[in-house]
Coordinates of C-alpha atoms in Angstrom, one line a residue:
M1 CA -9.8 11.9 25.9
S2 CA -8.5 9.0 28.0
L3 CA -7.1 6.0 26.3
S4 CA -5.8 2.8 28.0
I5 CA -2.7 1.1 26.8
F6 CA -2.5 -2.6 27.4
L7 CA -0.1 -5.1 26.0
L8 CA 0.4 -8.7 27.2
F9 CA 2.6 -11.5 25.9
S10 CA 1.7 -14.9 27.4
E11 CA 4.7 -16.6 25.9
C12 CA 8.2 -15.5 24.8
E13 CA 8.9 -15.2 21.1
K14 CA 11.7 -17.2 19.6
N15 CA 14.9 -15.2 19.6
D16 CA 15.2 -15.3 15.8
N17 CA 11.6 -14.2 15.2
K18 CA 10.7 -11.6 17.8
L19 CA 7.5 -9.6 17.5
E20 CA 8.6 -5.9 16.9
N21 CA 5.5 -4.0 16.0
I22 CA 1.7 -4.2 16.1
T23 CA -0.3 -1.9 13.7
L24 CA -4.0 -1.6 13.1
I25 CA -4.5 -1.8 9.3
D26 CA -8.2 -0.7 9.7
N27 CA -11.1 -1.7 11.9
T28 CA -11.1 -5.3 10.6
E29 CA -7.4 -6.3 10.5
V30 CA -4.2 -6.0 12.5
R31 CA -0.6 -6.5 11.3
L32 CA 2.1 -8.2 13.4
E33 CA 5.6 -7.4 12.3
Y34 CA 8.7 -9.5 13.2
S35 CA 12.4 -9.0 13.5
T36 CA 12.9 -11.3 10.5
Q37 CA 11.3 -8.5 8.3
T38 CA 8.2 -10.7 7.9
D39 CA 4.6 -10.0 9.0
E40 CA 1.2 -11.6 9.3
I41 CA -2.3 -10.1 9.1
I42 CA -4.9 -11.2 11.6
K43 CA -8.7 -10.5 11.3
I44 CA -10.5 -8.7 14.1
S45 CA -13.9 -10.2 14.7
P46 CA -16.3 -8.5 15.1
P47 CA -14.7 -5.4 13.5
L48 CA -14.1 -2.4 15.7
K49 CA -16.5 0.5 15.6
T50 CA -15.3 4.1 15.3
G51 CA -14.1 5.3 18.7
E52 CA -14.5 1.8 20.3
E53 CA -11.8 0.8 22.7
R54 CA -11.4 -3.0 23.0
V55 CA -8.9 -5.5 24.2
I56 CA -8.0 -7.7 21.2
N57 CA -6.7 -11.2 21.7
V58 CA -4.6 -12.8 18.9
K59 CA -2.3 -15.7 18.6
S60 CA 0.9 -15.2 16.6
R61 CA 2.3 -17.8 14.3
T62 CA 5.1 -18.3 16.8
G63 CA 2.5 -19.5 19.3
A64 CA 2.4 -16.4 21.5
N65 CA -0.9 -15.2 22.8
I66 CA -1.1 -11.4 22.6
E67 CA -3.6 -9.0 24.1
F68 CA -3.6 -5.3 23.3
T69 CA -6.0 -2.5 23.5
A70 CA -7.2 -1.3 20.1
F71 CA -9.1 1.9 19.2
G72 CA -11.5 2.0 16.3
E73 CA -10.6 4.6 13.7
S74 CA -12.9 6.5 11.3
E75 CA -15.0 4.2 9.1
N76 CA -14.6 6.7 6.2
P77 CA -11.0 7.8 6.6
P78 CA -9.7 10.5 4.2
K79 CA -6.2 10.5 2.7
M80 CA -4.3 13.4 4.3
L81 CA -0.8 14.8 3.7
I82 CA 1.3 17.3 5.6
T83 CA 1.9 19.9 3.0
A84 CA 3.7 22.8 4.7
F85 CA 5.1 23.8 8.1
V86 CA 7.1 26.5 9.9
T87 CA 9.3 25.6 13.0
K88 CA 11.1 28.9 13.6
G89 CA 8.2 31.1 14.0
A90 CA 8.1 34.7 15.5
K91 CA 5.5 36.7 17.3
K92 CA 3.8 37.8 14.0
R93 CA 4.6 34.7 12.1
K94 CA 3.8 31.7 14.3
D95 CA 4.8 28.1 13.9
Y96 CA 2.1 26.3 11.8
I97 CA 1.4 23.0 10.2
E98 CA -0.7 22.8 7.0
L99 CA -2.5 19.6 6.1
C100 CA -4.3 18.8 2.8
C101 CA -7.1 16.3 2.4
T102 CA -6.2 14.6 -0.9
E103 CA -9.2 12.3 -0.8
S104 CA -12.5 13.2 1.0
G105 CA -13.6 11.6 4.2
N106 CA -14.1 12.0 8.0
P107 CA -10.9 12.4 9.9
V108 CA -12.5 11.8 13.3
F109 CA -9.9 10.7 15.8
Y110 CA -7.0 11.3 13.4
T111 CA -4.2 12.4 15.8
L112 CA -1.2 14.7 14.9
R113 CA 1.8 14.5 17.1
A114 CA 4.9 16.8 16.9
G115 CA 7.1 16.8 20.0
K116 CA 4.9 17.8 22.9
Y117 CA 2.1 19.0 20.7
T118 CA -0.9 16.7 20.1
F119 CA -4.1 17.5 18.1
T120 CA -7.0 15.0 17.7
F121 CA -9.7 15.7 15.0
N122 CA -13.4 15.8 15.8
S123 CA -15.9 14.4 13.4
A124 CA -16.1 16.5 10.2
R125 CA -16.6 16.1 6.5
L126 CA -13.5 17.1 4.6
E127 CA -13.6 17.5 0.9
Q128 CA -10.8 16.7 -1.6
N129 CA -8.1 19.4 -1.6
E130 CA -9.5 21.0 1.5
K131 CA -6.7 22.4 3.7
I132 CA -6.4 22.7 7.5
V133 CA -3.8 24.9 9.3
L134 CA -2.9 24.2 12.9
Y135 CA -0.9 26.6 15.2
P136 CA 0.9 24.3 17.7
E137 CA 1.2 25.2 21.3
P138 CA 3.7 24.3 22.6
T139 CA 5.6 25.3 19.5
L140 CA 7.6 22.9 17.3
S141 CA 11.2 22.1 17.8
A142 CA 13.1 24.5 15.6
N143 CA 15.7 22.2 14.0
N144 CA 15.0 18.6 14.7
G145 CA 11.7 16.7 14.9
H146 CA 9.0 14.5 13.6
I147 CA 5.5 15.5 12.6
T148 CA 3.3 12.5 12.3
V149 CA -0.5 12.0 11.6
Y150 CA -1.9 8.8 13.0
S151 CA -5.3 7.2 12.3
S152 CA -6.2 7.4 16.0
P153 CA -4.7 8.3 19.4
S154 CA -3.8 4.6 20.0
P155 CA -0.1 3.6 20.2
F156 CA -1.0 0.8 17.6
A157 CA -2.6 3.2 15.1
R158 CA -1.4 3.3 11.5
V159 CA 0.7 6.2 10.2
V160 CA -1.3 8.4 7.8
D161 CA 1.6 10.7 6.9
S162 CA 4.8 11.9 8.5
V163 CA 7.8 14.2 7.9
Y164 CA 11.2 14.2 9.6
Y165 CA 13.4 17.4 9.6
T166 CA 16.9 17.9 11.0
N167 CA 20.0 20.0 10.8
K168 CA 22.2 17.0 11.7
G169 CA 21.9 14.9 8.5
A170 CA 20.4 12.1 10.6
E171 CA 18.1 9.4 9.3
G172 CA 14.5 9.0 10.4
D173 CA 12.7 6.1 11.9
I174 CA 11.3 3.7 9.3
K175 CA 8.4 2.8 11.6
D176 CA 7.2 6.4 11.1
N177 CA 6.9 5.7 7.3
W178 CA 10.1 7.7 6.6
S179 CA 13.0 6.7 4.5
G180 CA 16.6 8.0 4.8
E181 CA 17.8 11.4 6.0
G182 CA 15.5 14.1 7.3
V183 CA 14.7 17.3 5.4
D184 CA 17.6 19.8 6.1
S185 CA 16.1 22.4 8.4
T186 CA 19.1 24.8 8.2
P187 CA 17.7 27.2 5.6
S188 CA 14.2 27.4 7.1
S189 CA 13.0 30.5 9.0
S190 CA 9.8 32.2 10.1
V191 CA 9.3 33.3 6.5
K192 CA 10.8 30.3 4.7
A193 CA 8.5 27.3 5.2
F194 CA 9.0 23.6 4.5
R195 CA 6.7 23.0 1.5
R196 CA 5.8 19.7 -0.1
K197 CA 6.7 19.6 -3.8
T198 CA 4.2 19.0 -6.6
D199 CA 4.6 17.3 -10.0
K200 CA 3.8 18.7 -13.4
M201 CA 0.2 17.9 -12.9
G202 CA 0.0 19.7 -9.6
N203 CA -0.2 16.6 -7.5
Y204 CA 1.7 16.4 -4.3
I205 CA 4.8 14.2 -4.4
D206 CA 4.8 11.6 -1.7
T207 CA 7.8 9.2 -1.5
N208 CA 8.2 9.5 2.3
S209 CA 11.7 11.0 1.9
K210 CA 13.4 14.4 1.9
K211 CA 13.0 14.4 -1.9
D212 CA 9.3 15.4 -1.3
W213 CA 10.3 18.7 0.3
E214 CA 11.7 22.2 -0.4
I215 CA 12.1 25.4 1.6
Y216 CA 11.1 28.8 0.4

């Protein structure tokens, strides 16, 4: 799949209110985020169609005309979580990433990125609680890395879910929907996977922090 990346600012933003991030909310809206920790939501008209690649023209509240190439995501997107993964695999126990569809839908164009590994979903109907296991090639970074699922292959796609792991006690990037330090990768191995915790009702815990994870 080839995807163009195009971003143009016709005017400079004010120094105290710089545009820092553009994120597609869905096929009808885009969010502009500023250095002042404020944002604005702008309608896309007409709405994007699934798989459509289009140059979007918007005008920010600071007066800048912005053009960027957007990519239409699934019109029936599921909710999906990363629920387990191994980063120190062996020949008989390979690295893997487990995903769970917590609400049904079609994940077409959902794109998982982890280091040099990228996987984009084809059109499919996934039911609630259905699980998918991926075996990344090239393999995952053993001790430090991000695993992120995006709503499309576009650089402006929204984050569906992410996890950050490290053996350095470092903090993750808040833009990847992660808060605080990464999950400590030190005790993990080919037989000790990172696993998302569940509550007393059996529902996955999702606070976008290391509190969601354990290794066993």
